[in-house]
């Protein structure tokens, strides 16, 4: 089976002069990074005039600037949670004082209507309307909010937790006046979190459906037998997996299900796609990290014992792969910009330490070295044969009887 080639495949194009060619004067050149999966290729010049260094290639931080003053704010709160309902009412009143237009999710309107008046509206083009997305809740609420923007560019995300630190929700709700003022001014650091796009094709190479995820896609067995899955990278077959399933995750999802299955934890700034088998029937099977430009295809061969596999998207069951079907997974052209508390690296290492308690060792007392001065005193004593010197001064022989 040769999967259908994905026309949206991302490629890197490098233009350079060979460093092995010597000339009286070096020719000027540049290196261009081209993200060809977008409608209009985004080209970013990362080096000019023969200057190449790792600092050019490593993007430590991204800064966010408003081109126009933000006006429309969408608030998403944890569903059916009384505590976050009160917080949302407090936040809405504050935003109205700043003359901002506030939108709320229809499913939570009944929770808020008694605390604050609002006008119901149905908007299908949220990406063209919303300037700022504010979350009150944990990481699950953030994952839900992303589903409100299918195949759309996501607005800036500012996420608040209410006591329990989360990877996405890095701000305590008590800080909201300060953080909102900072965000409205602009010029702050953000983490650009990559998302994944999954396209399901039939054996006849017809597109059946599409899914989007921020954390991971999970292709898992749908029955008592192990899943048999053929795996391709850029249309090149590289292995057949016999396992409970496979997790294909974005860097943001590396601290979720993938970690539980033995996958590596990857900082969100690292561009990549994680490939983590679940309980593989092999001693040599190990997780992999592909570049973000890779096109990963998972196919159920007709020889598979199982008739289907379950597709889960960000911890929610969405559909099935039947025999002969395959799913093509690529990096999504629309990422999620998230406001940093400090910067991407610091926020991430703080998260794995505070949330996951990574390498949290139990403290041991300092090693105490025993002084041998008293032995010297014994040697210098003239009464060495006395019974007073039998046994230990620290009483370690007292309980021998």
Short mmCIF file of C-alpha atoms in Angstrom, two decimals:
data_model
loop_
_atom_site.label_atom_id
_atom_site.label_comp_id
_atom_site.label_asym_id
_atom_site.label_seq_id
_atom_site.Cartn_x
_atom_site.Cartn_y
_atom_site.Cartn_z
CA UNK A 1 0.00 0.00 0.00
CA UNK A 2 1.39 3.35 -0.99
CA UNK A 3 -0.42 6.17 0.78
CA UNK A 4 -1.70 9.20 -0.99
CA UNK A 5 0.95 11.92 -1.05
CA UNK A 6 0.04 14.93 0.99
CA UNK A 7 0.26 18.10 -1.08
CA UNK A 8 0.60 20.14 2.12
CA UNK A 9 3.88 18.48 3.03
CA UNK A 10 6.25 20.90 4.73
CA UNK A 11 9.71 21.26 3.22
CA UNK A 12 12.85 23.07 4.17
CA UNK A 13 14.72 24.74 1.33
CA UNK A 14 18.32 25.73 1.88
CA UNK A 15 20.25 28.04 -0.42
CA UNK A 16 23.94 28.26 0.26
CA UNK A 17 27.39 28.43 -1.24
CA UNK A 18 29.58 25.40 -0.65
CA UNK A 19 32.07 26.12 2.15
CA UNK A 20 34.69 23.96 0.37
CA UNK A 21 35.06 26.40 -2.53
CA UNK A 22 37.71 29.02 -1.89
CA UNK A 23 37.57 32.35 -3.67
CA UNK A 24 39.30 35.72 -3.26
CA UNK A 25 36.12 37.16 -1.81
CA UNK A 26 33.38 35.07 -0.36
CA UNK A 27 30.05 35.33 -2.13
CA UNK A 28 27.23 36.65 -0.01
CA UNK A 29 24.37 34.25 0.57
CA UNK A 30 21.40 33.65 2.82
CA UNK A 31 19.54 30.69 4.27
CA UNK A 32 15.79 30.76 3.98
CA UNK A 33 13.35 28.65 5.94
CA UNK A 34 10.26 27.93 3.87
CA UNK A 35 7.06 26.57 5.43
CA UNK A 36 5.42 25.37 2.24
CA UNK A 37 2.34 23.85 3.85
CA UNK A 38 0.79 27.29 4.24
CA UNK A 39 -1.29 28.84 1.50
CA UNK A 40 1.31 31.58 1.10
CA UNK A 41 4.76 30.22 1.97
CA UNK A 42 6.21 31.91 5.02
CA UNK A 43 9.87 32.60 4.39
CA UNK A 44 12.06 33.62 7.24
CA UNK A 45 15.62 34.75 6.57
CA UNK A 46 17.73 33.32 9.35
CA UNK A 47 21.21 34.21 8.10
CA UNK A 48 22.70 36.85 5.82
CA UNK A 49 26.12 37.67 4.45
CA UNK A 50 27.65 34.30 5.24
CA UNK A 51 26.92 34.60 8.96
CA UNK A 52 25.67 31.29 10.33
CA UNK A 53 25.49 30.56 14.03
CA UNK A 54 23.35 28.45 16.30
CA UNK A 55 21.84 31.61 17.75
CA UNK A 56 20.40 32.35 14.30
CA UNK A 57 18.74 28.95 14.14
CA UNK A 58 17.52 28.73 17.74
CA UNK A 59 14.44 30.79 18.45
CA UNK A 60 14.55 31.31 22.19
CA UNK A 61 11.50 33.53 22.39
CA UNK A 62 8.70 35.09 20.39
CA UNK A 63 7.35 38.56 21.15
CA UNK A 64 3.75 39.56 20.56
CA UNK A 65 2.69 42.99 19.30
CA UNK A 66 -0.84 44.20 18.57
CA UNK A 67 -1.25 45.94 15.22
CA UNK A 68 -4.57 47.35 16.41
CA UNK A 69 -6.06 47.81 19.82
CA UNK A 70 -7.86 44.58 20.87
CA UNK A 71 -11.61 44.87 21.41
CA UNK A 72 -13.26 41.43 21.48
CA UNK A 73 -12.59 38.92 24.25
CA UNK A 74 -13.90 35.35 24.50
CA UNK A 75 -14.04 33.80 27.98
CA UNK A 76 -14.06 30.02 28.36
CA UNK A 77 -14.47 28.62 31.88
CA UNK A 78 -14.42 25.14 33.33
CA UNK A 79 -17.81 23.63 32.60
CA UNK A 80 -20.29 23.26 35.48
CA UNK A 81 -17.88 24.54 38.09
CA UNK A 82 -19.29 26.98 40.62
CA UNK A 83 -15.92 28.39 41.60
CA UNK A 84 -14.93 29.33 38.04
CA UNK A 85 -18.44 30.72 37.44
CA UNK A 86 -17.91 33.30 40.17
CA UNK A 87 -14.48 34.08 38.76
CA UNK A 88 -15.90 34.54 35.27
CA UNK A 89 -18.53 37.02 36.53
CA UNK A 90 -15.82 39.01 38.32
CA UNK A 91 -13.64 38.99 35.20
CA UNK A 92 -16.48 40.06 32.88
CA UNK A 93 -17.27 43.06 35.07
CA UNK A 94 -13.61 44.04 35.04
CA UNK A 95 -13.32 43.75 31.24
CA UNK A 96 -16.45 45.84 30.73
CA UNK A 97 -14.87 48.63 32.76
CA UNK A 98 -12.04 48.54 30.23
CA UNK A 99 -14.65 49.00 27.45
CA UNK A 100 -14.00 45.57 25.96
CA UNK A 101 -16.68 43.48 24.24
CA UNK A 102 -17.02 40.16 26.04
CA UNK A 103 -18.28 36.91 24.52
CA UNK A 104 -19.06 33.71 26.38
CA UNK A 105 -19.57 30.14 25.27
CA UNK A 106 -23.25 29.21 24.69
CA UNK A 107 -22.95 26.06 26.80
CA UNK A 108 -22.03 28.12 29.87
CA UNK A 109 -24.56 30.92 29.36
CA UNK A 110 -27.02 29.39 31.83
CA UNK A 111 -24.35 29.40 34.53
CA UNK A 112 -23.63 33.11 34.08
CA UNK A 113 -26.97 34.66 33.21
CA UNK A 114 -28.03 35.16 36.82
CA UNK A 115 -24.81 36.93 37.70
CA UNK A 116 -24.46 39.25 34.73
CA UNK A 117 -26.60 40.34 31.75
CA UNK A 118 -25.45 39.42 28.26
CA UNK A 119 -26.71 39.20 24.70
CA UNK A 120 -26.74 35.80 23.02
CA UNK A 121 -25.11 35.55 19.63
CA UNK A 122 -24.08 32.75 17.32
CA UNK A 123 -20.77 33.25 15.55
CA UNK A 124 -19.27 30.70 13.20
CA UNK A 125 -16.29 32.83 12.23
CA UNK A 126 -14.79 33.25 15.69
CA UNK A 127 -11.29 33.63 14.29
CA UNK A 128 -12.34 36.81 12.48
CA UNK A 129 -14.01 38.20 15.59
CA UNK A 130 -12.06 37.25 18.72
CA UNK A 131 -8.86 39.10 19.58
CA UNK A 132 -8.12 37.53 22.95
CA UNK A 133 -9.10 34.14 24.38
CA UNK A 134 -9.16 33.98 28.19
CA UNK A 135 -9.35 30.62 29.94
CA UNK A 136 -10.37 30.04 33.55
CA UNK A 137 -9.58 26.42 34.29
CA UNK A 138 -6.98 23.76 33.67
CA UNK A 139 -5.35 22.21 30.63
CA UNK A 140 -8.54 20.33 29.72
CA UNK A 141 -10.40 23.61 29.35
CA UNK A 142 -7.68 24.86 27.00
CA UNK A 143 -7.99 21.72 24.87
CA UNK A 144 -11.74 22.26 24.67
CA UNK A 145 -11.30 25.91 23.65
CA UNK A 146 -9.16 24.89 20.67
CA UNK A 147 -12.05 22.84 19.28
CA UNK A 148 -14.08 26.05 18.87
CA UNK A 149 -11.74 27.14 16.07
CA UNK A 150 -11.77 24.28 13.52
CA UNK A 151 -9.45 24.92 10.58
CA UNK A 152 -9.08 28.50 11.78
CA UNK A 153 -6.34 30.70 13.10
CA UNK A 154 -6.44 30.76 16.90
CA UNK A 155 -6.43 34.00 18.89
CA UNK A 156 -3.94 34.83 21.61
CA UNK A 157 -4.47 32.67 24.70
CA UNK A 158 -4.27 33.95 28.28
CA UNK A 159 -5.00 31.10 30.71
CA UNK A 160 -5.64 31.33 34.46
CA UNK A 161 -5.68 28.48 36.94
CA UNK A 162 -7.38 28.68 40.33
CA UNK A 163 -5.01 26.97 42.70
CA UNK A 164 -3.48 24.09 40.78
CA UNK A 165 -0.64 24.86 38.38
CA UNK A 166 -1.03 23.59 34.81
CA UNK A 167 1.16 23.58 31.71
CA UNK A 168 -1.15 25.86 29.72
CA UNK A 169 -2.73 27.77 32.60
CA UNK A 170 0.39 29.35 34.09
CA UNK A 171 -1.21 32.38 35.77
CA UNK A 172 -3.02 32.44 39.10
CA UNK A 173 -6.46 34.03 38.75
CA UNK A 174 -5.59 36.51 41.51
CA UNK A 175 -3.15 38.12 39.05
CA UNK A 176 -5.73 38.85 36.35
CA UNK A 177 -5.81 42.70 36.61
CA UNK A 178 -2.04 42.95 36.20
CA UNK A 179 -1.79 40.33 33.46
CA UNK A 180 -4.69 41.68 31.39
CA UNK A 181 -3.21 45.19 31.44
CA UNK A 182 0.13 43.76 30.31
CA UNK A 183 -1.50 41.82 27.48
CA UNK A 184 -3.55 44.78 26.25
CA UNK A 185 -0.38 46.89 26.02
CA UNK A 186 1.44 44.30 23.90
CA UNK A 187 5.17 43.60 23.60
CA UNK A 188 5.37 40.46 25.73
CA UNK A 189 6.74 36.96 25.25
CA UNK A 190 4.58 34.10 23.99
CA UNK A 191 4.98 30.39 23.42
CA UNK A 192 3.86 29.39 19.94
CA UNK A 193 2.48 25.90 20.50
CA UNK A 194 2.35 23.70 17.43
CA UNK A 195 -0.79 21.69 16.67
CA UNK A 196 -1.27 18.62 14.51
CA UNK A 197 -3.64 17.90 11.64
CA UNK A 198 -4.89 14.36 11.01
CA UNK A 199 -6.54 13.45 7.70
CA UNK A 200 -8.28 10.07 7.44
CA UNK A 201 -8.37 8.41 4.00
CA UNK A 202 -10.16 5.31 2.78
CA UNK A 203 -8.44 2.47 0.97
CA UNK A 204 -9.55 4.19 -2.25
CA UNK A 205 -7.57 7.29 -1.19
CA UNK A 206 -10.68 9.37 -0.60
CA UNK A 207 -10.59 11.88 2.23
CA UNK A 208 -13.11 10.80 4.89
CA UNK A 209 -12.59 13.32 7.70
CA UNK A 210 -10.10 15.62 9.38
CA UNK A 211 -9.10 16.12 13.01
CA UNK A 212 -6.99 18.70 14.84
CA UNK A 213 -5.14 18.32 18.11
CA UNK A 214 -2.98 20.31 20.48
CA UNK A 215 -1.72 17.36 22.52
CA UNK A 216 -1.95 14.07 20.65
CA UNK A 217 -3.61 11.63 18.29
CA UNK A 218 -3.98 8.11 19.67
CA UNK A 219 -4.61 5.18 17.33
CA UNK A 220 -5.50 2.31 19.67
CA UNK A 221 -6.83 -1.21 19.34
CA UNK A 222 -10.57 -1.79 19.06
CA UNK A 223 -10.84 -5.30 20.42
CA UNK A 224 -8.95 -8.04 22.23
CA UNK A 225 -6.14 -8.30 19.64
CA UNK A 226 -3.06 -6.16 19.34
CA UNK A 227 -3.21 -3.51 16.67
CA UNK A 228 -1.09 -4.13 13.59
CA UNK A 229 -0.16 -0.78 12.10
CA UNK A 230 2.11 -0.01 9.15
CA UNK A 231 4.02 3.23 9.66
CA UNK A 232 5.38 5.59 7.01
CA UNK A 233 7.42 8.77 7.13
CA UNK A 234 7.19 10.95 4.00
CA UNK A 235 5.70 8.00 2.08
CA UNK A 236 8.62 5.77 3.11
CA UNK A 237 7.72 2.64 5.06
CA UNK A 238 9.85 2.29 8.20
CA UNK A 239 8.16 -0.25 10.49
CA UNK A 240 5.11 -2.31 11.40
CA UNK A 241 3.96 -1.86 14.97
CA UNK A 242 2.21 -4.62 16.94
CA UNK A 243 0.99 -2.90 20.07
CA UNK A 244 -2.00 -1.58 21.95
CA UNK A 245 -1.63 1.48 19.77
CA UNK A 246 0.48 4.49 18.79
CA UNK A 247 0.56 8.03 20.16
CA UNK A 248 1.45 10.78 17.69
CA UNK A 249 1.87 13.93 19.72
CA UNK A 250 2.89 17.54 19.36
CA UNK A 251 5.60 18.87 21.70
CA UNK A 252 2.91 20.26 24.03
CA UNK A 253 1.51 16.73 24.37
CA UNK A 254 4.84 15.21 25.34
CA UNK A 255 4.00 15.68 29.04
CA UNK A 256 0.59 14.01 28.68
CA UNK A 257 -0.26 10.46 27.51
CA UNK A 258 3.01 10.11 25.58
CA UNK A 259 5.01 10.55 28.79
CA UNK A 260 2.95 7.85 30.51
CA UNK A 261 3.79 5.48 27.64
CA UNK A 262 7.52 6.11 28.00
CA UNK A 263 7.95 8.92 25.50
CA UNK A 264 10.38 11.82 25.97
CA UNK A 265 9.35 15.16 27.41
CA UNK A 266 9.98 17.91 24.85
CA UNK A 267 9.94 21.67 25.38
CA UNK A 268 7.21 23.38 23.29
CA UNK A 269 9.89 25.43 21.53
CA UNK A 270 11.34 22.27 19.99
CA UNK A 271 9.77 21.72 16.54
CA UNK A 272 8.90 18.06 16.23
CA UNK A 273 6.37 15.23 16.08
CA UNK A 274 6.59 12.49 18.71
CA UNK A 275 5.99 8.84 17.82
CA UNK A 276 5.32 6.73 20.93
CA UNK A 277 4.14 3.08 20.76
CA UNK A 278 1.80 1.85 23.51
CA UNK A 279 2.84 -1.50 25.03
CA UNK A 280 4.62 -2.67 21.89
CA UNK A 281 5.15 -6.43 21.45
CA UNK A 282 8.87 -5.94 20.89
CA UNK A 283 11.96 -5.47 23.04
CA UNK A 284 13.61 -3.14 20.53
CA UNK A 285 10.73 -0.73 19.97
CA UNK A 286 11.53 2.77 21.19
CA UNK A 287 9.83 6.18 20.93
CA UNK A 288 10.96 8.49 18.13
CA UNK A 289 11.01 12.23 17.55
CA UNK A 290 10.52 13.32 13.93
CA UNK A 291 11.09 16.86 12.63
CA UNK A 292 7.99 19.01 12.41
CA UNK A 293 8.19 18.87 8.60
CA UNK A 294 7.63 15.09 8.59
CA UNK A 295 4.46 13.52 7.22
CA UNK A 296 3.52 10.52 9.37
CA UNK A 297 1.12 7.95 7.94
CA UNK A 298 -0.45 5.15 9.99
CA UNK A 299 -2.17 2.41 7.94
CA UNK A 300 -4.21 -0.64 8.98
CA UNK A 301 -3.24 -3.40 6.54
CA UNK A 302 -5.82 -5.85 5.27
CA UNK A 303 -3.85 -8.62 7.01
CA UNK A 304 -4.57 -7.12 10.43
CA UNK A 305 -6.49 -9.36 12.83
CA UNK A 306 -8.38 -6.36 14.15
CA UNK A 307 -11.03 -4.94 11.85
CA UNK A 308 -10.55 -1.39 13.10
CA UNK A 309 -8.68 0.96 15.40
CA UNK A 310 -10.00 3.78 17.55
CA UNK A 311 -8.92 7.36 16.86
CA UNK A 312 -8.76 9.56 19.95
CA UNK A 313 -8.01 13.27 19.70
CA UNK A 314 -6.82 15.08 22.83
CA UNK A 315 -8.27 12.37 25.10
CA UNK A 316 -11.64 12.23 23.31
CA UNK A 317 -12.77 9.33 21.12
CA UNK A 318 -13.59 10.71 17.68
CA UNK A 319 -13.80 7.89 15.15
CA UNK A 320 -12.31 4.71 13.75
CA UNK A 321 -9.83 3.51 11.18
CA UNK A 322 -11.12 0.50 9.25
CA UNK A 323 -9.00 -2.10 7.45
CA UNK A 324 -7.33 -0.41 4.52
CA UNK A 325 -7.83 3.09 5.95
CA UNK A 326 -4.94 5.30 6.90
CA UNK A 327 -4.41 8.59 8.70
CA UNK A 328 -1.92 11.20 7.52
CA UNK A 329 -0.59 13.40 10.34
CA UNK A 330 1.24 16.67 9.74
CA UNK A 331 2.04 19.84 11.63
CA UNK A 332 -0.97 22.15 11.49
CA UNK A 333 -0.53 25.45 9.69
CA UNK A 334 -2.27 27.26 12.58
CA UNK A 335 -0.49 27.26 15.95
CA UNK A 336 -1.68 28.45 19.35
CA UNK A 337 0.08 31.55 20.75
CA UNK A 338 0.09 31.47 24.58
CA UNK A 339 1.11 34.27 26.92
CA UNK A 340 4.21 33.34 28.94
CA UNK A 341 4.57 33.95 32.63
CA UNK A 342 8.35 34.38 32.28
CA UNK A 343 9.56 32.71 29.08
CA UNK A 344 8.99 29.40 27.32
CA UNK A 345 11.96 27.54 28.77
CA UNK A 346 11.47 28.77 32.34
CA UNK A 347 7.71 28.14 32.31
CA UNK A 348 8.28 24.61 30.98
CA UNK A 349 10.96 23.50 33.44
CA UNK A 350 8.89 25.02 36.24
CA UNK A 351 5.96 22.93 35.05
CA UNK A 352 7.77 19.60 34.93
CA UNK A 353 9.19 20.27 38.40
CA UNK A 354 6.06 21.62 40.11
CA UNK A 355 3.41 19.56 38.29
CA UNK A 356 5.14 16.27 37.49
CA UNK A 357 7.68 16.43 40.35
CA UNK A 358 10.33 15.41 37.85
CA UNK A 359 13.43 13.94 39.54
CA UNK A 360 12.12 15.06 42.91
CA UNK A 361 14.59 13.33 45.21
CA UNK A 362 14.06 12.70 48.91
CA UNK A 363 16.57 14.81 50.79
CA UNK A 364 19.16 12.87 52.78
CA UNK A 365 21.05 14.21 55.80
CA UNK A 366 24.57 15.48 55.24
CA UNK A 367 27.33 12.92 55.66
CA UNK A 368 28.90 13.28 59.10
CA UNK A 369 32.56 12.28 59.40
CA UNK A 370 33.54 10.70 62.73
CA UNK A 371 36.49 12.24 64.55
CA UNK A 372 39.34 9.87 65.40
CA UNK A 373 40.92 12.09 68.05
CA UNK A 374 39.78 9.83 70.88
CA UNK A 375 41.64 6.86 69.37
CA UNK A 376 44.83 8.90 69.39
CA UNK A 377 44.22 9.67 73.03
CA UNK A 378 43.90 5.96 73.75
CA UNK A 379 47.17 5.19 72.01
CA UNK A 380 48.95 7.85 74.02
CA UNK A 381 47.47 6.62 77.27
CA UNK A 382 49.72 4.71 79.66
CA UNK A 383 46.82 2.56 80.83
CA UNK A 384 46.12 0.69 77.57
CA UNK A 385 45.47 -2.66 79.24
CA UNK A 386 42.77 -1.29 81.50
CA UNK A 387 39.25 -2.69 81.13
CA UNK A 388 38.00 0.90 80.88
CA UNK A 389 39.09 0.98 77.26
CA UNK A 390 37.24 -2.16 76.21
CA UNK A 391 34.16 -1.38 74.15
CA UNK A 392 33.17 1.79 72.39
CA UNK A 393 32.81 5.32 73.70
CA UNK A 394 29.67 5.81 71.67
CA UNK A 395 27.93 2.92 73.37
CA UNK A 396 27.54 0.75 70.28
CA UNK A 397 28.37 -2.43 72.28
CA UNK A 398 25.92 -1.76 75.10
CA UNK A 399 23.12 -3.84 73.64
CA UNK A 400 25.17 -6.85 72.56
CA UNK A 401 23.67 -9.00 75.33
#
